[in-house]
PDB file of C-alpha atoms and ligand atoms in Angstrom:
ATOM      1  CA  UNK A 849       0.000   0.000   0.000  1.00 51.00           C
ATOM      2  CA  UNK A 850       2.405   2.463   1.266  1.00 63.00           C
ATOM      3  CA  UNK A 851       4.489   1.341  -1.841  1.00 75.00           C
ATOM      4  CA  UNK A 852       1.778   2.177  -4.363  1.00 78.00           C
ATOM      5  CA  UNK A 853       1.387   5.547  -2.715  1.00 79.00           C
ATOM      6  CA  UNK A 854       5.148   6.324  -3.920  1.00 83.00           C
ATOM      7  CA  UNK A 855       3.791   6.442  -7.524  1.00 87.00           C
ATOM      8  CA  UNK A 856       3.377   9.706  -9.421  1.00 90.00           C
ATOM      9  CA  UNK A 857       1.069  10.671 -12.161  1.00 93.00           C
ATOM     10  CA  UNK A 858       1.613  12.810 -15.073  1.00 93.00           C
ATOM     11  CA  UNK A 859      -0.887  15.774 -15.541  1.00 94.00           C
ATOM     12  CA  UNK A 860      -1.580  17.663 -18.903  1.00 94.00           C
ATOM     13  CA  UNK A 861      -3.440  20.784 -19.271  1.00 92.00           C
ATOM     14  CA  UNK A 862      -6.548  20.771 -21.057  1.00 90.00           C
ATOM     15  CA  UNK A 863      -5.396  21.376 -23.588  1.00 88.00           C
ATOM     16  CA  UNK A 864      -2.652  18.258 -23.497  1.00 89.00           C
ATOM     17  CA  UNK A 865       0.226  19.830 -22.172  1.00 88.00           C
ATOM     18  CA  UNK A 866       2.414  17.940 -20.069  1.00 91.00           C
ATOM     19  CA  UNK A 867       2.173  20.211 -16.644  1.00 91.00           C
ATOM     20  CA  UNK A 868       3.527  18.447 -13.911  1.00 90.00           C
ATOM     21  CA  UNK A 869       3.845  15.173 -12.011  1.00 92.00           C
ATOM     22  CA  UNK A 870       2.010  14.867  -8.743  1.00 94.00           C
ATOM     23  CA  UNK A 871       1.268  11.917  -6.261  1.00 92.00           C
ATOM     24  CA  UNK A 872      -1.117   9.500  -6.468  1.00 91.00           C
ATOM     25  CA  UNK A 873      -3.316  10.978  -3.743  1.00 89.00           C
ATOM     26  CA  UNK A 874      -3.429  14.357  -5.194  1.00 92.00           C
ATOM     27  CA  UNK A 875      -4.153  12.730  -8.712  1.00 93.00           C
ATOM     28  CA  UNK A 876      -7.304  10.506  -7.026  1.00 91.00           C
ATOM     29  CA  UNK A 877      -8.590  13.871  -5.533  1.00 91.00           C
ATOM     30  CA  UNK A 878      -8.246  15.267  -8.918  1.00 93.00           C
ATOM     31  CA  UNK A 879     -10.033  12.274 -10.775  1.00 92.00           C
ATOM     32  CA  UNK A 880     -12.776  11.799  -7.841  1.00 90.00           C
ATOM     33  CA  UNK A 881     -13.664  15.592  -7.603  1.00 92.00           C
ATOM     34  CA  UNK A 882     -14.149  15.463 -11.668  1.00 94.00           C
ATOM     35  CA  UNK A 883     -11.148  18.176 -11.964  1.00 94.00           C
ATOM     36  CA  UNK A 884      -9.183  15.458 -14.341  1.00 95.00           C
ATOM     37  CA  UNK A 885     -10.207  12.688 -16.539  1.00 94.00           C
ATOM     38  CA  UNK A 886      -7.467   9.389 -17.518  1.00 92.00           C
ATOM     39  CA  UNK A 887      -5.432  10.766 -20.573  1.00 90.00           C
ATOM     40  CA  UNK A 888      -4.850   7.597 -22.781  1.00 79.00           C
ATOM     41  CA  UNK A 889      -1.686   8.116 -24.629  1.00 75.00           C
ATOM     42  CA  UNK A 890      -1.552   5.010 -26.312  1.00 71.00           C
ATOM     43  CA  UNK A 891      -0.407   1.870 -25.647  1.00 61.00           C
ATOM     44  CA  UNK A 892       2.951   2.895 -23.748  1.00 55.00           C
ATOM     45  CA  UNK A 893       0.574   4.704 -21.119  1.00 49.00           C
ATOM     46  CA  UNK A 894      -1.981   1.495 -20.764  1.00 58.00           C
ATOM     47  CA  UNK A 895      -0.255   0.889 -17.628  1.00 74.00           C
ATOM     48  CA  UNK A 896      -2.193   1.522 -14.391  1.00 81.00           C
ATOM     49  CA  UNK A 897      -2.014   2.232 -10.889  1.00 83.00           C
ATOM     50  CA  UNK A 898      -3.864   0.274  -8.657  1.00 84.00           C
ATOM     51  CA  UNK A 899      -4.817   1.320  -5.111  1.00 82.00           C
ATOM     52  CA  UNK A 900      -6.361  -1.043  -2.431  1.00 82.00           C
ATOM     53  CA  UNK A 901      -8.024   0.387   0.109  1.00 78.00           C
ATOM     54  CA  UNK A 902     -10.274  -2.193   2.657  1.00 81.00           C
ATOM     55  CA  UNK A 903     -13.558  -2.164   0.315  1.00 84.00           C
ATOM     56  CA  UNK A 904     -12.340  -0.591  -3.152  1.00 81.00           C
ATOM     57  CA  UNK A 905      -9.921  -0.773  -5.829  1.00 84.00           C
ATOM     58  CA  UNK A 906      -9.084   1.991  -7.491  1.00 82.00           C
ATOM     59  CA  UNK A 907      -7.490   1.988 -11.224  1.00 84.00           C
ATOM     60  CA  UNK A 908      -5.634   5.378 -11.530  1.00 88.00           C
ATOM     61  CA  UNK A 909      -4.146   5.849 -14.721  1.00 89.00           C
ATOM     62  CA  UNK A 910      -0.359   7.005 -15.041  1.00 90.00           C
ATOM     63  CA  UNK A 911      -1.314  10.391 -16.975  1.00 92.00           C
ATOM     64  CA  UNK A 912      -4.700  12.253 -16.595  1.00 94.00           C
ATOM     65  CA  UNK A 913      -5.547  15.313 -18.243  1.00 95.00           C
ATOM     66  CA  UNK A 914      -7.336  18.692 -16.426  1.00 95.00           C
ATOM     67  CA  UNK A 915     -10.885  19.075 -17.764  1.00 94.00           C
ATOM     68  CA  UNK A 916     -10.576  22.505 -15.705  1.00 90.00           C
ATOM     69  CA  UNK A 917      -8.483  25.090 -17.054  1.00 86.00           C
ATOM     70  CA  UNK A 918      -4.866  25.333 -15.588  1.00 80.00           C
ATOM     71  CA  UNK A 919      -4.337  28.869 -13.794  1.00 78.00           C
ATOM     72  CA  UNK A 920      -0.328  29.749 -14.545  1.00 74.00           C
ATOM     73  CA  UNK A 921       1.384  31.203 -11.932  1.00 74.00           C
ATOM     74  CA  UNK A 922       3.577  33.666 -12.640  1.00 78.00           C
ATOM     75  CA  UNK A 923       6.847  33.028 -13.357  1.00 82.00           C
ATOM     76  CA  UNK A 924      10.076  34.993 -14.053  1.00 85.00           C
ATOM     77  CA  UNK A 925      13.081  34.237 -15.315  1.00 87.00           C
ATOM     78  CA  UNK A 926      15.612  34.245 -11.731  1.00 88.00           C
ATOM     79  CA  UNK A 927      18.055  36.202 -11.108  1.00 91.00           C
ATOM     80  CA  UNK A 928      21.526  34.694 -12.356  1.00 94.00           C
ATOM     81  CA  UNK A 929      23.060  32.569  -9.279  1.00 94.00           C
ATOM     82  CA  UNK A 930      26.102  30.515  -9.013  1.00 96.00           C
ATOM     83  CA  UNK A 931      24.218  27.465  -7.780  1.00 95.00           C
ATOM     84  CA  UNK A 932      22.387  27.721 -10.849  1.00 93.00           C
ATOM     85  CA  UNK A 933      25.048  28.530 -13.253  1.00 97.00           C
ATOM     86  CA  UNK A 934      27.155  25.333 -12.203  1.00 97.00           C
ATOM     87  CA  UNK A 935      24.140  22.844 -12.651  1.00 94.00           C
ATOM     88  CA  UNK A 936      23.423  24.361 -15.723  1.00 95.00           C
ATOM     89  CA  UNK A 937      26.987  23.820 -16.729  1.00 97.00           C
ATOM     90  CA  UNK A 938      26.942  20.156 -15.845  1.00 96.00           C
ATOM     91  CA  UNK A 939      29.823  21.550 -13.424  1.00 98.00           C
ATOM     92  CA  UNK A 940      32.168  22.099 -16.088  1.00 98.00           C
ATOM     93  CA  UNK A 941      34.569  24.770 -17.676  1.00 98.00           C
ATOM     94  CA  UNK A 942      32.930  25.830 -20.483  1.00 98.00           C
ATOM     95  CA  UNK A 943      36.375  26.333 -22.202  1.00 98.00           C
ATOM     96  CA  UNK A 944      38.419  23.326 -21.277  1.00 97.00           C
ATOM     97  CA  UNK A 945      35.947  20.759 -19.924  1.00 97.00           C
ATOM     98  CA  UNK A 946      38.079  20.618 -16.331  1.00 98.00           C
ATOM     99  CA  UNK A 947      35.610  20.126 -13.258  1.00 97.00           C
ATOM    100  CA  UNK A 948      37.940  21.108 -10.647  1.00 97.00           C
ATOM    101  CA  UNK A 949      38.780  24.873  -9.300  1.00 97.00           C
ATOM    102  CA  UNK A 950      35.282  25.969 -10.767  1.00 98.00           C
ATOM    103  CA  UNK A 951      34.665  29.567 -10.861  1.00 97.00           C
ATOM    104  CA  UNK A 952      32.406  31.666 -12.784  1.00 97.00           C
ATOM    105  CA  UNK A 953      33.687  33.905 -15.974  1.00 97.00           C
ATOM    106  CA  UNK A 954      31.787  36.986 -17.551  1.00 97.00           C
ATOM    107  CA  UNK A 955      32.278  35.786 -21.362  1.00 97.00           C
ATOM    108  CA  UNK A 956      32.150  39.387 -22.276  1.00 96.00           C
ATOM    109  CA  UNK A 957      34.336  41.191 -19.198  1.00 95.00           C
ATOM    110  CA  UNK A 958      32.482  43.540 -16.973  1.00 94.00           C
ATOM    111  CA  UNK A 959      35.092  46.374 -18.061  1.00 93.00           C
ATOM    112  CA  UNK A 960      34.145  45.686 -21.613  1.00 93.00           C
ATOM    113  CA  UNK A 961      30.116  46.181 -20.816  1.00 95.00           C
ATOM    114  CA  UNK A 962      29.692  42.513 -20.023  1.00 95.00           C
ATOM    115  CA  UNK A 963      26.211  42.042 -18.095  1.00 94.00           C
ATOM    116  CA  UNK A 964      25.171  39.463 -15.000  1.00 94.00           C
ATOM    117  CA  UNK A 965      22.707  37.657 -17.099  1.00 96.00           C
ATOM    118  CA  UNK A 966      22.917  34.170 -18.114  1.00 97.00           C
ATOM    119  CA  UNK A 967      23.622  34.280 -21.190  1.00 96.00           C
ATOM    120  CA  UNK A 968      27.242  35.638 -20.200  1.00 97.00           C
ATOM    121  CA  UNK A 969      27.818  34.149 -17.170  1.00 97.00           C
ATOM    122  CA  UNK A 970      29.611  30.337 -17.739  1.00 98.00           C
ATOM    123  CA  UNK A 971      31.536  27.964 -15.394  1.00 98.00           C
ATOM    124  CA  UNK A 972      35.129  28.351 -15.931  1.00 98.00           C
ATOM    125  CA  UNK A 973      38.016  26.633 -14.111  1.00 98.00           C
ATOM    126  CA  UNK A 974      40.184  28.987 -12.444  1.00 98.00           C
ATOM    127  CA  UNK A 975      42.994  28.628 -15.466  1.00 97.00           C
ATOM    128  CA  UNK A 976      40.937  29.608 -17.657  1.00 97.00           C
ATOM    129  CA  UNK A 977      39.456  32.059 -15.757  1.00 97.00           C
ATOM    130  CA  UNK A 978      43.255  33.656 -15.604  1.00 97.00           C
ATOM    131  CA  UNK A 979      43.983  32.946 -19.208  1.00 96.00           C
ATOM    132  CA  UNK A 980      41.238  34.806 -20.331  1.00 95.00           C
ATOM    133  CA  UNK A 981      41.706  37.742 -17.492  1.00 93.00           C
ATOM    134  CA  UNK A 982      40.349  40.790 -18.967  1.00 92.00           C
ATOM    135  CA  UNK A 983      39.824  39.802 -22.483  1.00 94.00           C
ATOM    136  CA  UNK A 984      37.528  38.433 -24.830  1.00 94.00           C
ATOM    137  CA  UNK A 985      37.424  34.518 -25.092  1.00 96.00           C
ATOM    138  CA  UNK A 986      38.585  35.347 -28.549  1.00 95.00           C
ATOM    139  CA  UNK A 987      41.296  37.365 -27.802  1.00 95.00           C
ATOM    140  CA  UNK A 988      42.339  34.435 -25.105  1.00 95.00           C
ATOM    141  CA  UNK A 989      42.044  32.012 -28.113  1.00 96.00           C
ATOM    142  CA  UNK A 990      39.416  29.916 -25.701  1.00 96.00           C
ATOM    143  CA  UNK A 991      36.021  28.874 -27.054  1.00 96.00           C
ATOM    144  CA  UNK A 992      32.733  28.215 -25.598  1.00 97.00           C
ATOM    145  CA  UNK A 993      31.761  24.456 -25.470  1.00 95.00           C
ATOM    146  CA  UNK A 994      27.870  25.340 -25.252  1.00 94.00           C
ATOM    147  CA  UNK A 995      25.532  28.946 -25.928  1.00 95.00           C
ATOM    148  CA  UNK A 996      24.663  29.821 -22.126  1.00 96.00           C
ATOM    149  CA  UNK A 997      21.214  30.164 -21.775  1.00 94.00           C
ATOM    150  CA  UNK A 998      18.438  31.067 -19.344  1.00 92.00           C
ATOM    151  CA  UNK A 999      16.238  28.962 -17.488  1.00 88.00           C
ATOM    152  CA  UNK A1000      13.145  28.282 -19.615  1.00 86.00           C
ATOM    153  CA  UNK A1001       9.978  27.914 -17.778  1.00 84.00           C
ATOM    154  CA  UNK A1002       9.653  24.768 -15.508  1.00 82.00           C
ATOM    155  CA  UNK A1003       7.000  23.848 -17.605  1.00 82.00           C
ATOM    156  CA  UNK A1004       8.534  23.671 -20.267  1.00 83.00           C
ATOM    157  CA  UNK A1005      11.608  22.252 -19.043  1.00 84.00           C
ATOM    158  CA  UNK A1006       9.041  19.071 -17.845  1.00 86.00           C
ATOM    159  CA  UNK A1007       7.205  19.069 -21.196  1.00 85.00           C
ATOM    160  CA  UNK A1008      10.603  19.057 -23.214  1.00 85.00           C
ATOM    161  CA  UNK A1009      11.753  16.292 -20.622  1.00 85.00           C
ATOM    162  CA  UNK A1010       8.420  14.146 -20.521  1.00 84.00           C
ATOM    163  CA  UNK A1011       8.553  14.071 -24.181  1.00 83.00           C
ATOM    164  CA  UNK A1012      11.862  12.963 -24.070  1.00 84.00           C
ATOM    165  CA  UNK A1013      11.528   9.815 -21.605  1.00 82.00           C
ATOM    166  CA  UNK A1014       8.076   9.017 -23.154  1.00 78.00           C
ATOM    167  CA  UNK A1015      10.165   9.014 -27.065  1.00 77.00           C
ATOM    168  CA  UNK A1016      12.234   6.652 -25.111  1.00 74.00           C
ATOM    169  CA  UNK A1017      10.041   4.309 -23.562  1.00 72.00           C
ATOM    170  CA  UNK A1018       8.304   3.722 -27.064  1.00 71.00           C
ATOM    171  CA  UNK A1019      11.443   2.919 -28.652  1.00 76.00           C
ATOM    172  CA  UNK A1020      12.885   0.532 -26.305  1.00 73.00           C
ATOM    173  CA  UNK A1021       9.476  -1.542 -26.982  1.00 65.00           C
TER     174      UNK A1021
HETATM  175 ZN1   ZN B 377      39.017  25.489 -18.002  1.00 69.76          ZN
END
């Protein structure tokens, strides 16, 4: 029982959406209260849920879908962090690949009108921090192993990563 309560349950907006994953209990409350229907995504999703309690059974399907319209919250893009910047970086210079003596490097220097946003703000290891010193990473003859970007929207992010794992499930069948 306690087991089966582990599981989580994807939910898509009405209008299919992949929103979020909650627990089982919040997606029974959703599916009891009428606020969500079971989202049949084919025969990869067939897979159920069951949940015993001492006189029912209930089926809960792994996705269900809102049949109520999903109120956003606001969102904004956060303020660049270090934290941040090294998970988005994997932990790893973005010039030489090195994961020890991280820092962070302004690709653009601050003396040459270089910003705090995230697009020029990497990881850098502290030699290439050096190397590149007050200069361009051009001018240092280092170049950028990815574009930094922004955080997108964490619903996005779970969309473009449900998709992913769902691409994969079908193709290991
Ligand atoms: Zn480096």
């Amino acid at each position: 029982m306690t087991a089966v309560l582990n599981n989580t349950v994807t939910v898509f907006s009405k209008s299919y959406l992949p929103l979020s994953q909650v627990n089982i209990k919040r997606a029974i409350i959703l599916l009891v209260t009428g606020k969500a229907e079971a989202l049949d995504l084919g025969e990869s999703s067939a897979k159920t849920i069951q949940v015993h309690s001492p006189t029912m059974v209930l089926v809960v399907p792994q996705q269900i879908r809102l049949t109520i319209p999903h109120k956003e919250k606001a969102w904004r893009i956060p303020a660049v962090n270090r934290r941040e910047v090294l998970r988005r970086d994997k932990h790893t210079c973005q010039y030489c690949g090195s994961t020890r003596h991280l820092t962070l490097d302004h690709v653009i220097p601050v003396s040459k009108g270089g910003q705090d946003t995230w697009d020029n703000i990497v990881t850098a290891c502290e030699t290439c921090n050096n190397r590149k010193g007050n200069g361009t990473p051009e001018q240092a003859g280092l170049v950028l192993r990815t574009k930094p970007k922004a955080p997108v929207h964490p619903i996005v992010a779970f969309a473009a990563q449900f998709w992913r794992e769902h691409k994969k499930v079908q193709e290991e069948k």
